[in-house]
mmCIF file of C-alpha atoms in Angstrom:
data_model
loop_
_atom_site.group_PDB
_atom_site.id
_atom_site.type_symbol
_atom_site.label_atom_id
_atom_site.label_comp_id
_atom_site.label_asym_id
_atom_site.label_seq_id
_atom_site.Cartn_x
_atom_site.Cartn_y
_atom_site.Cartn_z
ATOM 1 C CA UNK F 167 -0.035 0.102 0.097
ATOM 2 C CA UNK F 168 1.099 2.990 -0.916
ATOM 3 C CA UNK F 169 0.987 6.631 1.309
ATOM 4 C CA UNK F 170 1.093 9.956 -0.271
ATOM 5 C CA UNK F 171 2.815 11.962 2.233
ATOM 6 C CA UNK F 172 1.127 15.277 2.945
ATOM 7 C CA UNK F 173 2.596 19.429 2.167
ATOM 8 C CA UNK F 174 3.981 20.557 5.654
ATOM 9 C CA UNK F 175 1.962 23.759 4.711
ATOM 10 C CA UNK F 176 -1.112 21.908 3.403
ATOM 11 C CA UNK F 177 -4.506 23.372 4.967
ATOM 12 C CA UNK F 178 -7.623 22.005 4.475
ATOM 13 C CA UNK F 179 -9.897 25.326 5.174
ATOM 14 C CA UNK F 180 -8.717 28.954 4.446
ATOM 15 C CA UNK F 181 -10.747 32.275 4.544
ATOM 16 C CA UNK F 182 -9.201 34.851 3.011
ATOM 17 C CA UNK F 183 -10.458 38.475 4.530
ATOM 18 C CA UNK F 184 -11.130 41.892 2.463
ATOM 19 C CA UNK F 185 -13.804 43.575 4.145
ATOM 20 C CA UNK F 186 -13.030 47.226 2.563
ATOM 21 C CA UNK F 187 -14.141 48.451 -1.373
ATOM 22 C CA UNK F 188 -15.338 47.440 -4.833
ATOM 23 C CA UNK F 189 -11.438 47.876 -6.287
ATOM 24 C CA UNK F 190 -9.808 46.136 -3.641
ATOM 25 C CA UNK F 191 -11.990 43.191 -3.322
ATOM 26 C CA UNK F 192 -11.371 42.783 -7.344
ATOM 27 C CA UNK F 193 -7.852 43.598 -6.941
ATOM 28 C CA UNK F 194 -7.751 40.176 -4.533
ATOM 29 C CA UNK F 195 -9.091 37.689 -6.962
ATOM 30 C CA UNK F 196 -5.326 36.810 -8.251
ATOM 31 C CA UNK F 197 -5.390 35.324 -4.229
ATOM 32 C CA UNK F 198 -8.115 33.179 -4.939
ATOM 33 C CA UNK F 199 -7.476 31.702 -8.565
ATOM 34 C CA UNK F 200 -3.561 30.975 -6.867
ATOM 35 C CA UNK F 201 -4.924 29.303 -3.879
ATOM 36 C CA UNK F 202 -7.345 26.972 -5.660
ATOM 37 C CA UNK F 203 -4.226 26.007 -7.875
ATOM 38 C CA UNK F 204 -2.013 25.691 -5.022
ATOM 39 C CA UNK F 205 -4.936 23.614 -3.081
ATOM 40 C CA UNK F 206 -7.314 22.111 -5.183
ATOM 41 C CA UNK F 207 -9.314 20.136 -3.198
ATOM 42 C CA UNK F 208 -9.356 22.241 -0.629
ATOM 43 C CA UNK F 209 -12.338 24.681 0.778
ATOM 44 C CA UNK F 210 -12.143 28.094 -0.080
ATOM 45 C CA UNK F 211 -14.180 31.149 1.830
ATOM 46 C CA UNK F 212 -13.778 35.212 1.592
ATOM 47 C CA UNK F 213 -14.603 37.517 3.990
ATOM 48 C CA UNK F 214 -16.126 40.718 2.427
ATOM 49 C CA UNK F 215 -18.639 42.917 3.568
ATOM 50 C CA UNK F 216 -22.115 43.119 2.331
ATOM 51 C CA UNK F 217 -21.635 46.018 -0.121
ATOM 52 C CA UNK F 218 -18.913 43.494 -2.326
ATOM 53 C CA UNK F 219 -20.355 40.232 -1.915
ATOM 54 C CA UNK F 220 -22.182 40.163 -5.418
ATOM 55 C CA UNK F 221 -18.862 40.432 -7.134
ATOM 56 C CA UNK F 222 -17.804 36.379 -5.470
ATOM 57 C CA UNK F 223 -20.921 35.205 -6.432
ATOM 58 C CA UNK F 224 -19.671 32.283 -9.253
ATOM 59 C CA UNK F 225 -16.089 32.533 -8.706
ATOM 60 C CA UNK F 226 -15.171 29.211 -9.803
ATOM 61 C CA UNK F 227 -12.178 29.506 -7.401
ATOM 62 C CA UNK F 228 -14.660 29.814 -4.301
ATOM 63 C CA UNK F 229 -16.857 27.248 -2.280
ATOM 64 C CA UNK F 230 -18.320 30.069 -0.196
ATOM 65 C CA UNK F 231 -18.279 34.113 0.968
ATOM 66 C CA UNK F 232 -19.024 35.059 3.969
ATOM 67 C CA UNK F 233 -20.499 38.186 4.727
ATOM 68 C CA UNK F 234 -19.192 40.530 7.789
ATOM 69 C CA UNK F 235 -21.679 43.039 8.501
ATOM 70 C CA UNK F 236 -20.474 45.445 11.527
ATOM 71 C CA UNK F 237 -22.665 48.285 10.878
ATOM 72 C CA UNK F 238 -26.070 46.058 11.458
ATOM 73 C CA UNK F 239 -25.869 42.552 11.640
ATOM 74 C CA UNK F 240 -22.716 42.026 13.219
ATOM 75 C CA UNK F 241 -22.990 45.963 15.318
ATOM 76 C CA UNK F 242 -22.198 45.778 18.722
ATOM 77 C CA UNK F 243 -20.245 43.490 20.961
ATOM 78 C CA UNK F 244 -22.869 40.910 20.576
ATOM 79 C CA UNK F 245 -23.389 40.705 17.005
ATOM 80 C CA UNK F 246 -19.247 40.406 16.924
ATOM 81 C CA UNK F 247 -19.037 37.497 19.160
ATOM 82 C CA UNK F 248 -21.971 36.038 17.227
ATOM 83 C CA UNK F 249 -19.879 36.261 14.473
ATOM 84 C CA UNK F 250 -16.670 34.848 15.838
ATOM 85 C CA UNK F 251 -18.454 32.063 17.251
ATOM 86 C CA UNK F 252 -20.344 31.242 13.827
ATOM 87 C CA UNK F 253 -16.446 31.771 12.271
ATOM 88 C CA UNK F 254 -15.014 29.364 14.587
ATOM 89 C CA UNK F 255 -17.650 26.761 13.835
ATOM 90 C CA UNK F 256 -16.904 26.187 10.279
ATOM 91 C CA UNK F 257 -12.781 25.310 11.838
ATOM 92 C CA UNK F 258 -10.410 27.325 9.319
ATOM 93 C CA UNK F 259 -6.693 26.751 9.553
ATOM 94 C CA UNK F 260 -5.301 29.679 7.130
ATOM 95 C CA UNK F 261 -7.329 33.506 7.193
ATOM 96 C CA UNK F 262 -5.153 35.429 4.899
ATOM 97 C CA UNK F 263 -5.744 38.921 6.277
ATOM 98 C CA UNK F 264 -5.397 41.617 2.953
ATOM 99 C CA UNK F 265 -7.723 44.724 5.166
ATOM 100 C CA UNK F 266 -5.557 46.011 7.931
ATOM 101 C CA UNK F 267 -7.790 46.558 10.679
ATOM 102 C CA UNK F 268 -7.191 45.420 14.558
ATOM 103 C CA UNK F 269 -10.806 43.892 14.567
ATOM 104 C CA UNK F 270 -10.002 41.296 11.773
ATOM 105 C CA UNK F 271 -6.706 40.425 12.881
ATOM 106 C CA UNK F 272 -8.807 40.634 16.631
ATOM 107 C CA UNK F 273 -11.838 38.409 14.905
ATOM 108 C CA UNK F 274 -9.144 35.247 13.170
ATOM 109 C CA UNK F 275 -7.723 35.087 16.457
ATOM 110 C CA UNK F 276 -10.418 34.574 18.346
ATOM 111 C CA UNK F 277 -12.249 32.538 15.666
ATOM 112 C CA UNK F 278 -9.023 30.232 16.369
ATOM 113 C CA UNK F 279 -7.615 29.858 13.341
ATOM 114 C CA UNK F 280 -4.084 28.467 14.049
ATOM 115 C CA UNK F 281 -2.756 30.200 11.011
ATOM 116 C CA UNK F 282 -3.088 34.096 10.652
ATOM 117 C CA UNK F 283 -0.939 35.836 7.801
ATOM 118 C CA UNK F 284 -1.200 39.158 6.747
ATOM 119 C CA UNK F 285 0.242 42.890 7.134
ATOM 120 C CA UNK F 286 1.489 44.362 10.500
ATOM 121 C CA UNK F 287 0.986 47.714 11.220
ATOM 122 C CA UNK F 288 -1.640 48.030 13.205
ATOM 123 C CA UNK F 289 -1.799 47.701 17.317
ATOM 124 C CA UNK F 290 -3.519 43.587 16.666
ATOM 125 C CA UNK F 291 -1.024 42.885 14.233
ATOM 126 C CA UNK F 292 1.469 40.874 16.737
ATOM 127 C CA UNK F 293 -2.221 38.336 16.512
ATOM 128 C CA UNK F 294 -0.705 37.122 13.169
ATOM 129 C CA UNK F 295 1.348 33.832 12.857
ATOM 130 C CA UNK F 296 3.166 35.352 9.406
ATOM 131 C CA UNK F 297 3.607 38.714 8.796
ATOM 132 C CA UNK F 298 4.756 41.375 6.731
ATOM 133 C CA UNK F 299 6.130 44.250 7.646
ATOM 134 C CA UNK F 300 3.229 46.669 5.476
ATOM 135 C CA UNK F 301 5.200 48.836 3.023
ATOM 136 C CA UNK F 302 2.074 49.133 0.888
ATOM 137 C CA UNK F 303 1.705 52.874 1.876
ATOM 138 C CA UNK F 304 4.684 53.756 0.100
ATOM 139 C CA UNK F 305 3.093 52.351 -2.864
ATOM 140 C CA UNK F 306 6.359 50.895 -4.646
ATOM 141 C CA UNK F 307 4.490 48.216 -6.485
ATOM 142 C CA UNK F 308 0.807 47.243 -7.557
ATOM 143 C CA UNK F 309 -1.723 46.015 -5.133
ATOM 144 C CA UNK F 310 -2.170 42.812 -7.005
ATOM 145 C CA UNK F 311 1.251 41.636 -6.392
ATOM 146 C CA UNK F 312 0.766 42.927 -2.217
ATOM 147 C CA UNK F 313 -1.758 40.929 -2.163
ATOM 148 C CA UNK F 314 0.603 38.137 -3.480
ATOM 149 C CA UNK F 315 3.241 38.555 -1.259
ATOM 150 C CA UNK F 316 1.523 37.324 1.339
ATOM 151 C CA UNK F 317 1.084 33.922 -0.458
ATOM 152 C CA UNK F 318 4.937 34.029 -1.444
ATOM 153 C CA UNK F 319 5.659 34.204 1.844
ATOM 154 C CA UNK F 320 3.807 30.806 2.888
ATOM 155 C CA UNK F 321 5.973 29.124 -0.296
ATOM 156 C CA UNK F 322 2.824 29.145 -2.753
ATOM 157 C CA UNK F 323 3.344 29.274 -6.723
ATOM 158 C CA UNK F 324 1.873 32.178 -8.543
ATOM 159 C CA UNK F 325 0.934 32.084 -12.011
ATOM 160 C CA UNK F 326 -1.518 34.999 -12.953
ATOM 161 C CA UNK F 327 -2.231 38.268 -11.528
ATOM 162 C CA UNK F 328 -5.339 39.090 -13.342
ATOM 163 C CA UNK F 329 -8.233 39.835 -11.483
ATOM 164 C CA UNK F 330 -11.341 37.670 -12.502
ATOM 165 C CA UNK F 331 -15.205 38.250 -11.929
ATOM 166 C CA UNK F 332 -17.760 35.589 -13.081
ATOM 167 C CA UNK F 333 -20.985 37.378 -14.938
ATOM 168 C CA UNK F 334 -23.643 35.985 -14.195
ATOM 169 C CA UNK F 335 -26.021 34.912 -16.427
ATOM 170 C CA UNK F 336 -29.177 36.465 -15.016
ATOM 171 C CA UNK F 337 -26.976 40.122 -15.227
ATOM 172 C CA UNK F 338 -26.441 39.523 -18.720
ATOM 173 C CA UNK F 339 -30.140 38.611 -19.559
ATOM 174 C CA UNK F 340 -31.248 41.971 -17.277
ATOM 175 C CA UNK F 341 -29.029 44.386 -19.372
ATOM 176 C CA UNK F 342 -29.624 42.488 -22.325
ATOM 177 C CA UNK F 343 -33.419 43.634 -21.552
ATOM 178 C CA UNK F 344 -32.471 47.143 -20.978
ATOM 179 C CA UNK F 345 -30.209 47.979 -24.009
ATOM 180 C CA UNK F 346 -32.995 45.744 -25.974
ATOM 181 C CA UNK F 347 -35.440 48.650 -24.620
ATOM 182 C CA UNK F 348 -32.861 50.943 -25.879
ATOM 183 C CA UNK F 349 -32.618 49.785 -29.643
ATOM 184 C CA UNK F 350 -28.485 49.359 -28.067
ATOM 185 C CA UNK F 351 -28.687 45.793 -28.301
ATOM 186 C CA UNK F 352 -29.518 42.324 -29.866
ATOM 187 C CA UNK F 353 -32.826 42.298 -32.108
ATOM 188 C CA UNK F 354 -33.864 45.856 -31.315
ATOM 189 C CA UNK F 355 -30.099 47.357 -32.787
ATOM 190 C CA UNK F 356 -30.107 44.561 -35.160
ATOM 191 C CA UNK F 357 -33.923 46.242 -36.963
ATOM 192 C CA UNK F 358 -33.019 49.520 -36.564
ATOM 193 C CA UNK F 359 -29.086 49.374 -37.737
ATOM 194 C CA UNK F 360 -28.473 46.223 -39.252
ATOM 195 C CA UNK F 361 -25.402 45.701 -36.973
ATOM 196 C CA UNK F 362 -25.055 45.474 -33.120
ATOM 197 C CA UNK F 363 -24.278 48.746 -31.739
ATOM 198 C CA UNK F 364 -21.283 49.094 -29.900
ATOM 199 C CA UNK F 365 -20.646 50.972 -26.579
ATOM 200 C CA UNK F 366 -18.304 53.056 -24.730
ATOM 201 C CA UNK F 367 -19.049 53.075 -20.867
ATOM 202 C CA UNK F 368 -18.288 56.216 -18.924
ATOM 203 C CA UNK F 369 -17.886 56.595 -15.477
ATOM 204 C CA UNK F 370 -17.111 60.478 -14.666
ATOM 205 C CA UNK F 371 -17.721 60.007 -10.804
ATOM 206 C CA UNK F 372 -15.013 58.906 -7.878
ATOM 207 C CA UNK F 373 -14.927 58.690 -3.836
ATOM 208 C CA UNK F 374 -12.453 61.956 -3.970
ATOM 209 C CA UNK F 375 -12.494 64.909 -5.517
ATOM 210 C CA UNK F 376 -8.590 64.494 -6.137
ATOM 211 C CA UNK F 377 -9.548 61.565 -8.367
ATOM 212 C CA UNK F 378 -11.984 63.734 -10.604
ATOM 213 C CA UNK F 379 -11.391 64.787 -14.289
ATOM 214 C CA UNK F 380 -13.425 67.596 -14.966
ATOM 215 C CA UNK F 381 -16.554 67.221 -15.852
ATOM 216 C CA UNK F 382 -16.605 69.583 -19.320
ATOM 217 C CA UNK F 383 -13.922 67.261 -20.497
ATOM 218 C CA UNK F 384 -16.168 64.060 -20.105
ATOM 219 C CA UNK F 385 -18.852 66.295 -22.480
ATOM 220 C CA UNK F 386 -16.416 66.321 -24.490
ATOM 221 C CA UNK F 387 -15.148 63.090 -24.706
ATOM 222 C CA UNK F 388 -18.815 61.628 -25.097
ATOM 223 C CA UNK F 389 -19.191 64.246 -27.718
ATOM 224 C CA UNK F 390 -16.072 62.862 -29.951
ATOM 225 C CA UNK F 391 -17.049 58.784 -28.986
ATOM 226 C CA UNK F 392 -19.670 59.374 -30.766
ATOM 227 C CA UNK F 393 -18.587 61.395 -34.589
ATOM 228 C CA UNK F 394 -14.610 59.551 -34.544
ATOM 229 C CA UNK F 395 -15.606 55.673 -33.614
ATOM 230 C CA UNK F 396 -19.550 55.657 -34.043
ATOM 231 C CA UNK F 397 -19.924 54.735 -30.187
ATOM 232 C CA UNK F 398 -22.944 54.685 -28.036
ATOM 233 C CA UNK F 399 -22.252 56.116 -24.965
ATOM 234 C CA UNK F 400 -23.315 55.169 -21.619
ATOM 235 C CA UNK F 401 -22.797 56.720 -18.425
ATOM 236 C CA UNK F 402 -22.821 54.793 -15.023
ATOM 237 C CA UNK F 403 -22.299 56.370 -11.262
ATOM 238 C CA UNK F 404 -23.298 55.373 -8.125
ATOM 239 C CA UNK F 405 -23.957 57.741 -4.923
ATOM 240 C CA UNK F 406 -25.484 61.187 -5.026
ATOM 241 C CA UNK F 407 -22.714 63.079 -5.463
ATOM 242 C CA UNK F 408 -21.456 60.734 -8.241
ATOM 243 C CA UNK F 409 -24.814 60.741 -10.463
ATOM 244 C CA UNK F 410 -25.645 64.860 -9.953
ATOM 245 C CA UNK F 411 -22.376 64.956 -11.920
ATOM 246 C CA UNK F 412 -23.263 62.054 -14.718
ATOM 247 C CA UNK F 413 -26.486 63.483 -14.754
ATOM 248 C CA UNK F 414 -24.956 66.977 -15.893
ATOM 249 C CA UNK F 415 -23.169 65.381 -18.023
ATOM 250 C CA UNK F 416 -25.851 63.589 -19.671
ATOM 251 C CA UNK F 417 -27.726 66.845 -20.682
ATOM 252 C CA UNK F 418 -24.798 68.527 -22.058
ATOM 253 C CA UNK F 419 -23.878 65.891 -24.404
ATOM 254 C CA UNK F 420 -24.872 66.772 -28.463
ATOM 255 C CA UNK F 421 -26.202 63.362 -28.895
ATOM 256 C CA UNK F 422 -28.505 60.897 -27.372
ATOM 257 C CA UNK F 423 -27.238 59.094 -24.046
ATOM 258 C CA UNK F 424 -27.768 56.110 -21.955
ATOM 259 C CA UNK F 425 -27.485 57.220 -18.556
ATOM 260 C CA UNK F 426 -27.856 54.130 -16.149
ATOM 261 C CA UNK F 427 -26.089 55.758 -12.959
ATOM 262 C CA UNK F 428 -27.813 54.531 -9.778
ATOM 263 C CA UNK F 429 -29.456 51.944 -11.741
ATOM 264 C CA UNK F 430 -27.551 48.650 -11.660
ATOM 265 C CA UNK F 431 -26.215 46.685 -9.160
ATOM 266 C CA UNK F 432 -22.867 45.461 -9.235
ATOM 267 C CA UNK F 433 -23.629 42.323 -10.782
ATOM 268 C CA UNK F 434 -25.374 44.124 -13.648
ATOM 269 C CA UNK F 435 -22.566 46.712 -14.007
ATOM 270 C CA UNK F 436 -19.906 43.660 -14.341
ATOM 271 C CA UNK F 437 -22.645 42.552 -17.182
ATOM 272 C CA UNK F 438 -22.753 45.618 -18.979
ATOM 273 C CA UNK F 439 -19.107 46.598 -18.813
ATOM 274 C CA UNK F 440 -18.475 43.190 -20.515
ATOM 275 C CA UNK F 441 -20.509 44.569 -23.584
ATOM 276 C CA UNK F 442 -18.683 47.624 -23.755
ATOM 277 C CA UNK F 443 -15.864 48.138 -26.496
ATOM 278 C CA UNK F 444 -13.873 50.084 -24.082
ATOM 279 C CA UNK F 445 -14.620 51.793 -21.007
ATOM 280 C CA UNK F 446 -13.215 55.216 -19.847
ATOM 281 C CA UNK F 447 -13.265 56.344 -15.928
ATOM 282 C CA UNK F 448 -11.877 58.241 -13.508
ATOM 283 C CA UNK F 449 -9.630 56.430 -10.553
ATOM 284 C CA UNK F 450 -12.515 54.109 -8.918
ATOM 285 C CA UNK F 451 -13.613 50.793 -8.189
ATOM 286 C CA UNK F 452 -15.867 50.160 -12.003
ATOM 287 C CA UNK F 453 -12.313 50.458 -13.840
ATOM 288 C CA UNK F 454 -11.338 47.113 -11.508
ATOM 289 C CA UNK F 455 -14.410 45.259 -12.163
ATOM 290 C CA UNK F 456 -13.916 46.468 -16.414
ATOM 291 C CA UNK F 457 -10.449 44.931 -16.183
ATOM 292 C CA UNK F 458 -11.625 41.768 -14.575
ATOM 293 C CA UNK F 459 -14.374 41.142 -16.765
ATOM 294 C CA UNK F 460 -12.278 41.922 -20.290
ATOM 295 C CA UNK F 461 -12.722 44.988 -21.086
ATOM 296 C CA UNK F 462 -10.317 47.328 -22.356
ATOM 297 C CA UNK F 463 -10.008 50.333 -19.855
ATOM 298 C CA UNK F 464 -8.888 54.368 -19.878
ATOM 299 C CA UNK F 465 -8.277 55.316 -16.436
ATOM 300 C CA UNK F 466 -7.629 59.231 -15.777
ATOM 301 C CA UNK F 467 -5.414 59.907 -12.360
ATOM 302 C CA UNK F 468 -4.409 62.639 -11.076
ATOM 303 C CA UNK F 469 -3.187 62.510 -7.344
ATOM 304 C CA UNK F 470 0.478 60.704 -7.307
ATOM 305 C CA UNK F 471 0.480 60.482 -3.671
ATOM 306 C CA UNK F 472 2.877 57.247 -2.391
ATOM 307 C CA UNK F 473 0.244 54.695 -2.138
ATOM 308 C CA UNK F 474 -2.351 56.347 -4.047
ATOM 309 C CA UNK F 475 -1.012 56.446 -7.155
ATOM 310 C CA UNK F 476 -1.484 54.278 -10.705
ATOM 311 C CA UNK F 477 2.016 52.511 -9.557
ATOM 312 C CA UNK F 478 -0.385 50.700 -6.817
ATOM 313 C CA UNK F 479 -3.701 51.505 -8.356
ATOM 314 C CA UNK F 480 -4.102 51.187 -11.825
ATOM 315 C CA UNK F 481 -5.737 48.860 -13.799
ATOM 316 C CA UNK F 482 -3.925 45.495 -15.213
ATOM 317 C CA UNK F 483 -5.414 44.213 -17.508
ATOM 318 C CA UNK F 484 -3.608 43.066 -20.655
ATOM 319 C CA UNK F 485 -5.650 45.673 -22.424
ATOM 320 C CA UNK F 486 -5.769 49.385 -20.435
ATOM 321 C CA UNK F 487 -3.788 52.158 -20.187
ATOM 322 C CA UNK F 488 -3.645 55.239 -17.616
ATOM 323 C CA UNK F 489 -3.297 58.424 -18.162
ATOM 324 C CA UNK F 490 -1.635 60.388 -15.270
ATOM 325 C CA UNK F 491 1.144 63.806 -15.952
ATOM 326 C CA UNK F 492 3.365 65.235 -13.775
ATOM 327 C CA UNK F 493 3.304 68.914 -13.068
ATOM 328 C CA UNK F 494 5.923 69.629 -10.647
ATOM 329 C CA UNK F 495 4.614 68.530 -7.264
ATOM 330 C CA UNK F 496 7.498 68.089 -4.702
ATOM 331 C CA UNK F 497 4.875 66.163 -2.768
ATOM 332 C CA UNK F 498 1.692 65.019 -3.493
ATOM 333 C CA UNK F 499 -0.932 66.642 -0.899
ATOM 334 C CA UNK F 500 -4.344 64.483 -2.869
ATOM 335 C CA UNK F 501 -7.605 66.008 -1.799
ATOM 336 C CA UNK F 502 -5.754 68.660 0.118
ATOM 337 C CA UNK F 503 -4.141 70.057 -2.999
ATOM 338 C CA UNK F 504 -3.821 73.559 -2.766
ATOM 339 C CA UNK F 505 -3.034 74.207 -6.680
ATOM 340 C CA UNK F 506 -6.118 73.464 -7.580
ATOM 341 C CA UNK F 507 -5.730 69.146 -9.131
ATOM 342 C CA UNK F 508 -3.440 70.628 -12.367
ATOM 343 C CA UNK F 509 -2.034 67.264 -12.501
ATOM 344 C CA UNK F 510 -5.913 66.047 -13.762
ATOM 345 C CA UNK F 511 -6.104 69.196 -15.797
ATOM 346 C CA UNK F 512 -3.131 68.698 -17.661
ATOM 347 C CA UNK F 513 -4.610 65.335 -19.410
ATOM 348 C CA UNK F 514 -6.674 66.760 -22.279
ATOM 349 C CA UNK F 515 -8.962 64.938 -24.370
ATOM 350 C CA UNK F 516 -6.793 64.599 -27.097
ATOM 351 C CA UNK F 517 -4.653 62.356 -24.822
ATOM 352 C CA UNK F 518 -7.814 60.096 -23.539
ATOM 353 C CA UNK F 519 -8.863 59.778 -27.251
ATOM 354 C CA UNK F 520 -5.268 58.677 -28.097
ATOM 355 C CA UNK F 521 -5.635 55.842 -25.431
ATOM 356 C CA UNK F 522 -8.966 55.068 -26.924
ATOM 357 C CA UNK F 523 -7.509 55.195 -30.309
ATOM 358 C CA UNK F 524 -4.211 52.623 -29.786
ATOM 359 C CA UNK F 525 -6.916 50.818 -27.803
ATOM 360 C CA UNK F 526 -9.466 50.112 -30.245
ATOM 361 C CA UNK F 527 -6.879 49.850 -33.611
ATOM 362 C CA UNK F 528 -4.615 47.540 -31.683
#
């Protein structure tokens, strides 16, 4: 009889922890693929917040998505301990903590997860059993590589760095119905134009003023996409302030545009972006969704503060491009900029169109 020796660092049940924002979660997906390739028979779960759960549904590398809702269901001391006990019952033997928060280090420790790997940059970092010094704020390399460095510390092999999101059929069908109703996709488009219409999506919003390209330039850009490339322009945005920006832009564009701001779930957004030939956006979460579904991206960057720059947060798809211009700042103050975000203003409509042209003609 032959016996197969198990690897020293073999883990049966693995938990990946990332409870921050959309882009952060998407850029963690290469970790899931690497774990599955190294541990094909293991149970792999990911712990996220309620807002990003949908991004992981249908992911072929995951067995389970665990939602940690610290503002509602898991709020307060009772909610915290209830969640810890639920996690403990799942009997994970490895936690990879990629969101460096004291609370998360404590949760994985109290849940009796024997190996806890992550970055040490807070007072509960000592609870990690396998740790790296957190130099991510220096922005010396991309966030994907920072995530994968934890796996490298555990001795795992990495084959791919491209993010991945599964697009669900129900979202494809839902978006298809929306486009068909507007005469953009499917049989309606073929009936009116004899062909499927090519779509460019634009996202003029972002989480911070230091990441917003002037809105009037999005207006000019949209007009040129129609005139120069015959593209149908769709606007997307979420959140009250960003939706107001998109609504204002939509009113000023000379041609009919479809404004879906505030009308799509994350799953529907993924399906829509997959349908596009190009996506143009400020630095934001949807940039990484587009990359993850294989749609070429042009991402507009302003701030170059260490840890916030394109060196760490640019899109990583094989056909993606990002635009950033230095304007002589010795230190980037990001949202506290005192020269009116000249780095963003330095990026012209022609700069963006050149990037679009290079992608579409490649």
